[in-house]
PDB file of C-alpha atoms in Angstrom:
ATOM      1  CA  UNK A   1     -56.683  53.603 -97.060  1.00 50.00           C
ATOM      2  CA  UNK A   2     -54.422  53.840 -99.759  1.00 51.00           C
ATOM      3  CA  UNK A   3     -51.348  51.632-100.148  1.00 52.00           C
ATOM      4  CA  UNK A   4     -48.997  54.058 -99.541  1.00 53.00           C
ATOM      5  CA  UNK A   5     -50.759  54.749 -95.713  1.00 53.00           C
ATOM      6  CA  UNK A   6     -50.436  51.087 -95.082  1.00 54.00           C
ATOM      7  CA  UNK A   7     -46.729  50.586 -95.496  1.00 52.00           C
ATOM      8  CA  UNK A   8     -46.295  53.270 -93.579  1.00 56.00           C
ATOM      9  CA  UNK A   9     -48.271  51.216 -90.841  1.00 51.00           C
ATOM     10  CA  UNK A  10     -46.318  48.266 -91.335  1.00 54.00           C
ATOM     11  CA  UNK A  11     -43.311  50.302 -91.196  1.00 57.00           C
ATOM     12  CA  UNK A  12     -43.790  51.919 -87.989  1.00 58.00           C
ATOM     13  CA  UNK A  13     -45.167  48.666 -86.153  1.00 57.00           C
ATOM     14  CA  UNK A  14     -41.683  46.607 -87.300  1.00 56.00           C
ATOM     15  CA  UNK A  15     -39.528  49.451 -85.906  1.00 59.00           C
ATOM     16  CA  UNK A  16     -41.776  49.372 -82.130  1.00 58.00           C
ATOM     17  CA  UNK A  17     -40.936  45.742 -83.019  1.00 58.00           C
ATOM     18  CA  UNK A  18     -37.284  45.712 -83.573  1.00 52.00           C
ATOM     19  CA  UNK A  19     -37.663  48.220 -80.688  1.00 57.00           C
ATOM     20  CA  UNK A  20     -39.710  46.240 -77.870  1.00 51.00           C
ATOM     21  CA  UNK A  21     -37.560  43.157 -78.903  1.00 55.00           C
ATOM     22  CA  UNK A  22     -33.917  44.823 -78.359  1.00 55.00           C
ATOM     23  CA  UNK A  23     -35.460  46.089 -75.471  1.00 54.00           C
ATOM     24  CA  UNK A  24     -35.816  43.178 -73.650  1.00 52.00           C
ATOM     25  CA  UNK A  25     -32.004  41.320 -75.071  1.00 50.00           C
ATOM     26  CA  UNK A  26     -30.969  44.596 -72.973  1.00 55.00           C
ATOM     27  CA  UNK A  27     -32.878  43.942 -70.389  1.00 48.00           C
ATOM     28  CA  UNK A  28     -31.578  39.883 -70.145  1.00 52.00           C
ATOM     29  CA  UNK A  29     -28.242  41.037 -70.819  1.00 52.00           C
ATOM     30  CA  UNK A  30     -28.263  43.432 -68.008  1.00 46.00           C
ATOM     31  CA  UNK A  31     -29.880  40.404 -65.377  1.00 48.00           C
ATOM     32  CA  UNK A  32     -26.990  38.016 -66.646  1.00 52.00           C
ATOM     33  CA  UNK A  33     -24.262  40.954 -66.722  1.00 45.00           C
ATOM     34  CA  UNK A  34     -25.392  41.304 -63.081  1.00 45.00           C
ATOM     35  CA  UNK A  35     -25.263  38.042 -61.618  1.00 50.00           C
ATOM     36  CA  UNK A  36     -22.068  37.661 -62.796  1.00 50.00           C
ATOM     37  CA  UNK A  37     -21.190  40.278 -60.748  1.00 43.00           C
ATOM     38  CA  UNK A  38     -22.575  38.912 -58.181  1.00 48.00           C
ATOM     39  CA  UNK A  39     -20.897  36.052 -57.914  1.00 50.00           C
ATOM     40  CA  UNK A  40     -24.231  33.606 -58.526  1.00 46.00           C
ATOM     41  CA  UNK A  41     -23.622  30.886 -61.154  1.00 47.00           C
ATOM     42  CA  UNK A  42     -26.636  29.161 -62.629  1.00 45.00           C
ATOM     43  CA  UNK A  43     -26.838  25.864 -61.352  1.00 43.00           C
ATOM     44  CA  UNK A  44     -25.987  22.692 -64.151  1.00 45.00           C
ATOM     45  CA  UNK A  45     -28.635  19.622 -64.249  1.00 42.00           C
ATOM     46  CA  UNK A  46     -28.064  16.434 -64.709  1.00 40.00           C
ATOM     47  CA  UNK A  47     -28.613  15.495 -68.620  1.00 42.00           C
ATOM     48  CA  UNK A  48     -29.173  11.785 -67.210  1.00 40.00           C
ATOM     49  CA  UNK A  49     -32.472   9.904 -68.755  1.00 40.00           C
ATOM     50  CA  UNK A  50     -35.215   9.719 -66.657  1.00 42.00           C
ATOM     51  CA  UNK A  51     -32.929  12.174 -63.854  1.00 41.00           C
ATOM     52  CA  UNK A  52     -33.385  14.884 -61.326  1.00 38.00           C
ATOM     53  CA  UNK A  53     -31.058  17.673 -61.832  1.00 39.00           C
ATOM     54  CA  UNK A  54     -29.246  18.474 -58.226  1.00 37.00           C
ATOM     55  CA  UNK A  55     -27.727  21.947 -57.815  1.00 39.00           C
ATOM     56  CA  UNK A  56     -23.370  21.549 -56.723  1.00 39.00           C
ATOM     57  CA  UNK A  57     -23.655  23.657 -53.516  1.00 37.00           C
ATOM     58  CA  UNK A  58     -26.492  20.790 -52.541  1.00 39.00           C
ATOM     59  CA  UNK A  59     -24.101  17.931 -52.394  1.00 38.00           C
ATOM     60  CA  UNK A  60     -21.910  17.892 -48.348  1.00 40.00           C
ATOM     61  CA  UNK A  61     -18.766  18.563 -48.661  1.00 41.00           C
ATOM     62  CA  UNK A  62     -15.808  16.950 -46.801  1.00 40.00           C
ATOM     63  CA  UNK A  63     -13.466  19.041 -44.318  1.00 40.00           C
ATOM     64  CA  UNK A  64      -9.738  17.917 -45.653  1.00 39.00           C
ATOM     65  CA  UNK A  65      -8.537  19.376 -42.188  1.00 41.00           C
ATOM     66  CA  UNK A  66      -6.392  16.728 -40.186  1.00 38.00           C
ATOM     67  CA  UNK A  67      -8.786  14.455 -37.347  1.00 35.00           C
ATOM     68  CA  UNK A  68      -7.072  15.088 -33.939  1.00 36.00           C
ATOM     69  CA  UNK A  69      -8.171  10.776 -32.108  1.00 36.00           C
ATOM     70  CA  UNK A  70      -9.692  10.945 -28.346  1.00 35.00           C
ATOM     71  CA  UNK A  71      -8.949   8.102 -25.923  1.00 36.00           C
ATOM     72  CA  UNK A  72     -11.835   6.434 -24.994  1.00 36.00           C
ATOM     73  CA  UNK A  73     -12.430   5.968 -21.138  1.00 34.00           C
ATOM     74  CA  UNK A  74     -14.053   3.129 -19.650  1.00 34.00           C
ATOM     75  CA  UNK A  75     -17.556   3.137 -17.965  1.00 35.00           C
ATOM     76  CA  UNK A  76     -17.412   5.227 -15.548  1.00 36.00           C
ATOM     77  CA  UNK A  77     -15.814   7.404 -17.526  1.00 37.00           C
ATOM     78  CA  UNK A  78     -12.202   6.582 -15.802  1.00 34.00           C
ATOM     79  CA  UNK A  79      -8.687   6.421 -17.689  1.00 34.00           C
ATOM     80  CA  UNK A  80      -7.438   3.324 -17.791  1.00 34.00           C
ATOM     81  CA  UNK A  81      -5.441   1.876 -16.265  1.00 33.00           C
ATOM     82  CA  UNK A  82      -1.136   1.394 -17.157  1.00 32.00           C
ATOM     83  CA  UNK A  83       1.795  -0.928 -16.307  1.00 31.00           C
ATOM     84  CA  UNK A  84       5.302   0.291 -16.397  1.00 31.00           C
ATOM     85  CA  UNK A  85       7.679  -0.500 -19.247  1.00 31.00           C
ATOM     86  CA  UNK A  86       7.940  -4.072 -18.694  1.00 30.00           C
ATOM     87  CA  UNK A  87       4.985  -5.071 -17.304  1.00 32.00           C
ATOM     88  CA  UNK A  88       4.462  -5.613 -14.371  1.00 30.00           C
ATOM     89  CA  UNK A  89       3.053  -3.765 -11.829  1.00 29.00           C
ATOM     90  CA  UNK A  90       4.857  -2.895  -8.425  1.00 33.00           C
ATOM     91  CA  UNK A  91       4.210  -4.343  -5.093  1.00 32.00           C
ATOM     92  CA  UNK A  92       5.014  -2.945  -2.170  1.00 37.00           C
ATOM     93  CA  UNK A  93       8.538  -4.228  -1.093  1.00 28.00           C
ATOM     94  CA  UNK A  94       8.880  -6.215   2.479  1.00 25.00           C
ATOM     95  CA  UNK A  95      11.066  -4.384   5.043  1.00 27.00           C
ATOM     96  CA  UNK A  96      13.905  -7.174   5.888  1.00 29.00           C
ATOM     97  CA  UNK A  97      13.344  -9.420   8.435  1.00 35.00           C
ATOM     98  CA  UNK A  98      15.953  -9.562  11.396  1.00 55.00           C
ATOM     99  CA  UNK A  99      19.554 -11.374  11.345  1.00 59.00           C
ATOM    100  CA  UNK A 100      19.607 -14.632  12.162  1.00 80.00           C
ATOM    101  CA  UNK A 101      22.198 -14.129  14.775  1.00 93.00           C
ATOM    102  CA  UNK A 102      21.751 -11.471  17.900  1.00 96.00           C
ATOM    103  CA  UNK A 103      19.847 -11.525  20.587  1.00 97.00           C
ATOM    104  CA  UNK A 104      16.528 -12.866  21.629  1.00 97.00           C
ATOM    105  CA  UNK A 105      14.564 -12.051  24.458  1.00 98.00           C
ATOM    106  CA  UNK A 106      13.463 -15.131  26.271  1.00 98.00           C
ATOM    107  CA  UNK A 107       9.685 -14.724  26.413  1.00 98.00           C
ATOM    108  CA  UNK A 108       9.244 -13.689  22.980  1.00 97.00           C
ATOM    109  CA  UNK A 109       9.112 -17.229  22.433  1.00 97.00           C
ATOM    110  CA  UNK A 110       6.862 -20.299  23.326  1.00 97.00           C
ATOM    111  CA  UNK A 111       8.724 -23.015  26.221  1.00 98.00           C
ATOM    112  CA  UNK A 112       8.817 -26.597  26.251  1.00 98.00           C
ATOM    113  CA  UNK A 113       8.708 -27.172  30.433  1.00 98.00           C
ATOM    114  CA  UNK A 114       7.091 -25.119  32.264  1.00 98.00           C
ATOM    115  CA  UNK A 115       5.341 -24.795  36.358  1.00 98.00           C
ATOM    116  CA  UNK A 116       2.451 -21.974  37.247  1.00 97.00           C
ATOM    117  CA  UNK A 117       4.514 -19.277  38.797  1.00 98.00           C
ATOM    118  CA  UNK A 118       6.008 -17.836  36.082  1.00 98.00           C
ATOM    119  CA  UNK A 119       3.945 -14.698  35.110  1.00 98.00           C
ATOM    120  CA  UNK A 120       5.410 -12.230  31.129  1.00 98.00           C
ATOM    121  CA  UNK A 121       5.069  -8.471  32.035  1.00 98.00           C
ATOM    122  CA  UNK A 122       6.342  -5.649  30.258  1.00 98.00           C
ATOM    123  CA  UNK A 123       8.999  -5.158  32.556  1.00 98.00           C
ATOM    124  CA  UNK A 124       9.743  -4.575  36.459  1.00 98.00           C
ATOM    125  CA  UNK A 125      11.995  -2.898  39.262  1.00 98.00           C
ATOM    126  CA  UNK A 126      14.009  -5.059  40.582  1.00 99.00           C
ATOM    127  CA  UNK A 127      15.042  -4.592  44.598  1.00 98.00           C
ATOM    128  CA  UNK A 128      17.398  -1.357  45.455  1.00 97.00           C
ATOM    129  CA  UNK A 129      17.361  -0.794  41.641  1.00 96.00           C
ATOM    130  CA  UNK A 130      16.099   2.633  40.090  1.00 91.00           C
ATOM    131  CA  UNK A 131      15.728   0.793  36.405  1.00 94.00           C
ATOM    132  CA  UNK A 132      12.887  -1.437  35.298  1.00 97.00           C
ATOM    133  CA  UNK A 133      14.284  -3.875  33.077  1.00 98.00           C
ATOM    134  CA  UNK A 134      11.759  -4.873  30.411  1.00 98.00           C
ATOM    135  CA  UNK A 135      10.335  -8.201  28.851  1.00 98.00           C
ATOM    136  CA  UNK A 136      10.748 -10.012  32.159  1.00 99.00           C
ATOM    137  CA  UNK A 137       9.695 -12.737  33.960  1.00 99.00           C
ATOM    138  CA  UNK A 138       7.467 -11.734  37.279  1.00 99.00           C
ATOM    139  CA  UNK A 139       8.135 -15.038  39.367  1.00 99.00           C
ATOM    140  CA  UNK A 140       5.452 -15.303  42.766  1.00 98.00           C
ATOM    141  CA  UNK A 141       3.931 -18.995  42.686  1.00 98.00           C
ATOM    142  CA  UNK A 142       5.167 -20.728  46.251  1.00 98.00           C
ATOM    143  CA  UNK A 143       8.466 -22.456  44.388  1.00 98.00           C
ATOM    144  CA  UNK A 144      11.204 -25.448  46.334  1.00 98.00           C
ATOM    145  CA  UNK A 145      13.465 -27.765  44.419  1.00 96.00           C
ATOM    146  CA  UNK A 146      10.622 -30.393  44.866  1.00 96.00           C
ATOM    147  CA  UNK A 147       7.212 -28.540  43.464  1.00 97.00           C
ATOM    148  CA  UNK A 148       9.337 -26.565  41.486  1.00 97.00           C
ATOM    149  CA  UNK A 149       5.691 -23.861  39.827  1.00 98.00           C
ATOM    150  CA  UNK A 150       8.216 -21.270  38.946  1.00 99.00           C
ATOM    151  CA  UNK A 151       9.947 -22.359  36.051  1.00 99.00           C
ATOM    152  CA  UNK A 152      10.286 -22.637  32.383  1.00 99.00           C
ATOM    153  CA  UNK A 153      12.871 -24.894  29.683  1.00 99.00           C
ATOM    154  CA  UNK A 154      13.740 -23.467  26.122  1.00 99.00           C
ATOM    155  CA  UNK A 155      14.659 -25.803  23.766  1.00 98.00           C
ATOM    156  CA  UNK A 156      17.670 -23.408  22.425  1.00 98.00           C
ATOM    157  CA  UNK A 157      18.966 -26.611  20.457  1.00 97.00           C
ATOM    158  CA  UNK A 158      22.768 -25.349  20.592  1.00 98.00           C
ATOM    159  CA  UNK A 159      22.502 -22.492  19.068  1.00 97.00           C
ATOM    160  CA  UNK A 160      22.507 -20.528  22.241  1.00 98.00           C
ATOM    161  CA  UNK A 161      26.251 -19.810  23.028  1.00 98.00           C
ATOM    162  CA  UNK A 162      25.476 -17.028  26.675  1.00 99.00           C
ATOM    163  CA  UNK A 163      22.659 -15.827  28.413  1.00 99.00           C
ATOM    164  CA  UNK A 164      22.186 -12.998  30.201  1.00 99.00           C
ATOM    165  CA  UNK A 165      19.582 -11.725  33.012  1.00 99.00           C
ATOM    166  CA  UNK A 166      19.282 -10.025  36.585  1.00 99.00           C
ATOM    167  CA  UNK A 167      17.786 -11.002  38.928  1.00 99.00           C
ATOM    168  CA  UNK A 168      16.298 -10.077  42.764  1.00 99.00           C
ATOM    169  CA  UNK A 169      13.238  -9.297  45.353  1.00 99.00           C
ATOM    170  CA  UNK A 170      10.247  -7.782  43.227  1.00 98.00           C
ATOM    171  CA  UNK A 171      10.398  -3.963  43.726  1.00 98.00           C
ATOM    172  CA  UNK A 172       6.409  -3.855  43.419  1.00 97.00           C
ATOM    173  CA  UNK A 173       5.383  -6.253  46.089  1.00 97.00           C
ATOM    174  CA  UNK A 174       3.694  -6.382  49.425  1.00 96.00           C
ATOM    175  CA  UNK A 175       6.201  -8.383  51.215  1.00 96.00           C
ATOM    176  CA  UNK A 176       9.782  -7.612  51.746  1.00 97.00           C
ATOM    177  CA  UNK A 177      10.213 -10.634  53.334  1.00 98.00           C
ATOM    178  CA  UNK A 178      12.757 -13.343  51.792  1.00 98.00           C
ATOM    179  CA  UNK A 179      15.931 -14.462  49.992  1.00 98.00           C
ATOM    180  CA  UNK A 180      14.822 -15.942  46.298  1.00 98.00           C
ATOM    181  CA  UNK A 181      17.282 -18.751  45.044  1.00 99.00           C
ATOM    182  CA  UNK A 182      17.601 -17.945  41.027  1.00 99.00           C
ATOM    183  CA  UNK A 183      19.203 -20.969  39.467  1.00 99.00           C
ATOM    184  CA  UNK A 184      20.424 -21.657  35.431  1.00 99.00           C
ATOM    185  CA  UNK A 185      20.026 -24.887  34.013  1.00 99.00           C
ATOM    186  CA  UNK A 186      21.177 -26.797  30.885  1.00 99.00           C
ATOM    187  CA  UNK A 187      20.028 -30.860  30.528  1.00 98.00           C
ATOM    188  CA  UNK A 188      18.536 -30.375  33.834  1.00 96.00           C
ATOM    189  CA  UNK A 189      22.056 -29.923  35.470  1.00 98.00           C
ATOM    190  CA  UNK A 190      22.734 -26.446  37.455  1.00 98.00           C
ATOM    191  CA  UNK A 191      25.040 -23.938  35.978  1.00 98.00           C
ATOM    192  CA  UNK A 192      24.979 -20.694  37.698  1.00 98.00           C
ATOM    193  CA  UNK A 193      23.346 -19.166  40.862  1.00 98.00           C
ATOM    194  CA  UNK A 194      22.167 -16.267  42.156  1.00 99.00           C
ATOM    195  CA  UNK A 195      20.805 -14.781  45.853  1.00 99.00           C
ATOM    196  CA  UNK A 196      18.887 -11.469  46.877  1.00 99.00           C
ATOM    197  CA  UNK A 197      16.359  -9.909  49.125  1.00 98.00           C
ATOM    198  CA  UNK A 198      13.995  -7.386  48.835  1.00 98.00           C
ATOM    199  CA  UNK A 199      17.272  -4.684  50.073  1.00 98.00           C
ATOM    200  CA  UNK A 200      19.487  -5.933  47.201  1.00 98.00           C
ATOM    201  CA  UNK A 201      20.384  -3.784  43.847  1.00 98.00           C
ATOM    202  CA  UNK A 202      20.002  -6.207  41.201  1.00 98.00           C
ATOM    203  CA  UNK A 203      22.315  -9.056  40.312  1.00 98.00           C
ATOM    204  CA  UNK A 204      23.307  -9.683  36.908  1.00 98.00           C
ATOM    205  CA  UNK A 205      23.780 -14.197  35.857  1.00 99.00           C
ATOM    206  CA  UNK A 206      26.166 -14.333  32.575  1.00 98.00           C
ATOM    207  CA  UNK A 207      26.896 -17.448  31.205  1.00 99.00           C
ATOM    208  CA  UNK A 208      28.246 -19.292  28.855  1.00 99.00           C
ATOM    209  CA  UNK A 209      25.929 -21.825  27.575  1.00 99.00           C
ATOM    210  CA  UNK A 210      27.273 -23.116  23.890  1.00 99.00           C
ATOM    211  CA  UNK A 211      26.077 -26.483  22.705  1.00 98.00           C
ATOM    212  CA  UNK A 212      23.106 -26.310  25.440  1.00 99.00           C
ATOM    213  CA  UNK A 213      19.633 -27.850  24.714  1.00 99.00           C
ATOM    214  CA  UNK A 214      17.299 -27.536  26.821  1.00 99.00           C
ATOM    215  CA  UNK A 215      17.748 -24.427  29.034  1.00 99.00           C
ATOM    216  CA  UNK A 216      15.823 -23.894  32.026  1.00 99.00           C
ATOM    217  CA  UNK A 217      15.445 -20.485  34.581  1.00 99.00           C
ATOM    218  CA  UNK A 218      13.919 -21.405  38.141  1.00 99.00           C
ATOM    219  CA  UNK A 219      13.707 -20.105  41.328  1.00 99.00           C
ATOM    220  CA  UNK A 220      12.730 -20.998  45.557  1.00 98.00           C
ATOM    221  CA  UNK A 221      10.539 -18.779  47.213  1.00 98.00           C
ATOM    222  CA  UNK A 222       7.954 -19.050  50.097  1.00 97.00           C
ATOM    223  CA  UNK A 223       5.001 -18.715  50.471  1.00 94.00           C
ATOM    224  CA  UNK A 224       5.482 -15.203  52.164  1.00 95.00           C
ATOM    225  CA  UNK A 225       8.151 -13.566  50.344  1.00 98.00           C
ATOM    226  CA  UNK A 226       7.891 -10.799  48.685  1.00 98.00           C
ATOM    227  CA  UNK A 227       8.275 -11.840  44.431  1.00 99.00           C
ATOM    228  CA  UNK A 228      10.945 -12.989  42.422  1.00 99.00           C
ATOM    229  CA  UNK A 229      11.786 -11.085  39.370  1.00 99.00           C
ATOM    230  CA  UNK A 230      14.043 -12.569  36.687  1.00 99.00           C
ATOM    231  CA  UNK A 231      14.891  -8.694  33.980  1.00 99.00           C
ATOM    232  CA  UNK A 232      14.885  -8.333  30.745  1.00 98.00           C
ATOM    233  CA  UNK A 233      16.433 -12.735  29.815  1.00 99.00           C
ATOM    234  CA  UNK A 234      17.713 -13.183  26.688  1.00 98.00           C
ATOM    235  CA  UNK A 235      20.275 -15.166  24.611  1.00 98.00           C
ATOM    236  CA  UNK A 236      22.826 -14.926  21.823  1.00 98.00           C
ATOM    237  CA  UNK A 237      22.194 -17.441  18.999  1.00 97.00           C
ATOM    238  CA  UNK A 238      22.548 -18.207  15.524  1.00 97.00           C
ATOM    239  CA  UNK A 239      18.987 -20.061  15.185  1.00 95.00           C
ATOM    240  CA  UNK A 240      15.571 -18.858  17.631  1.00 96.00           C
ATOM    241  CA  UNK A 241      15.411 -20.401  20.639  1.00 96.00           C
ATOM    242  CA  UNK A 242      12.042 -22.181  19.956  1.00 95.00           C
ATOM    243  CA  UNK A 243       8.799 -20.949  18.809  1.00 94.00           C
ATOM    244  CA  UNK A 244       7.911 -17.433  18.285  1.00 95.00           C
ATOM    245  CA  UNK A 245       4.593 -17.065  20.293  1.00 93.00           C
TER     246      UNK A 245
END
């Protein structure tokens, strides 16, 4: 081949090489432009010796939003108990007791001496009366001055000023016979009495017992007589007439 022909070949090859290199550069530039448009950044690698490059997008991120605290529950998953601001626990209110001064039902208190013939009953009707008396005494033993089976004595200790009681025959008795005698004693001395049969209305005994220490209710009854009745015996005192039952 002639020298002129070789020059033409070199010129053609050089032109072709420049064209190819330019095309490659254009393609690479086009790809980089497309990545920038799409928002894709090339990861930067660490340049520390011996280090391994880590993409920033793979690192954990920390949330900047506030964290709401939660209450820790007890083992049974129920909220813990709280107290009032004072720190004290509320306690049930205890009802106040009755006033020391007032009327006291005698049968609610233990006598210090008694016979076998008196029995406490919730209520009793007396003689021809139509109204039953609550918290009363039925006397059903034969009883006399020499054999005082129907009696009770309370240690009122000088705290009482008045006695109130209704007396007569027990209207529910199987017998209607006899006359009962009802006696009130202070320190074993008679201070009041009444007598009543089945055909009588209830009789009211009301006595001043100021300063009395030992108060006794005693009644007499024959063996075949109707039972005797003490209706609602009570005392007005500044302290209870003995130990409560």
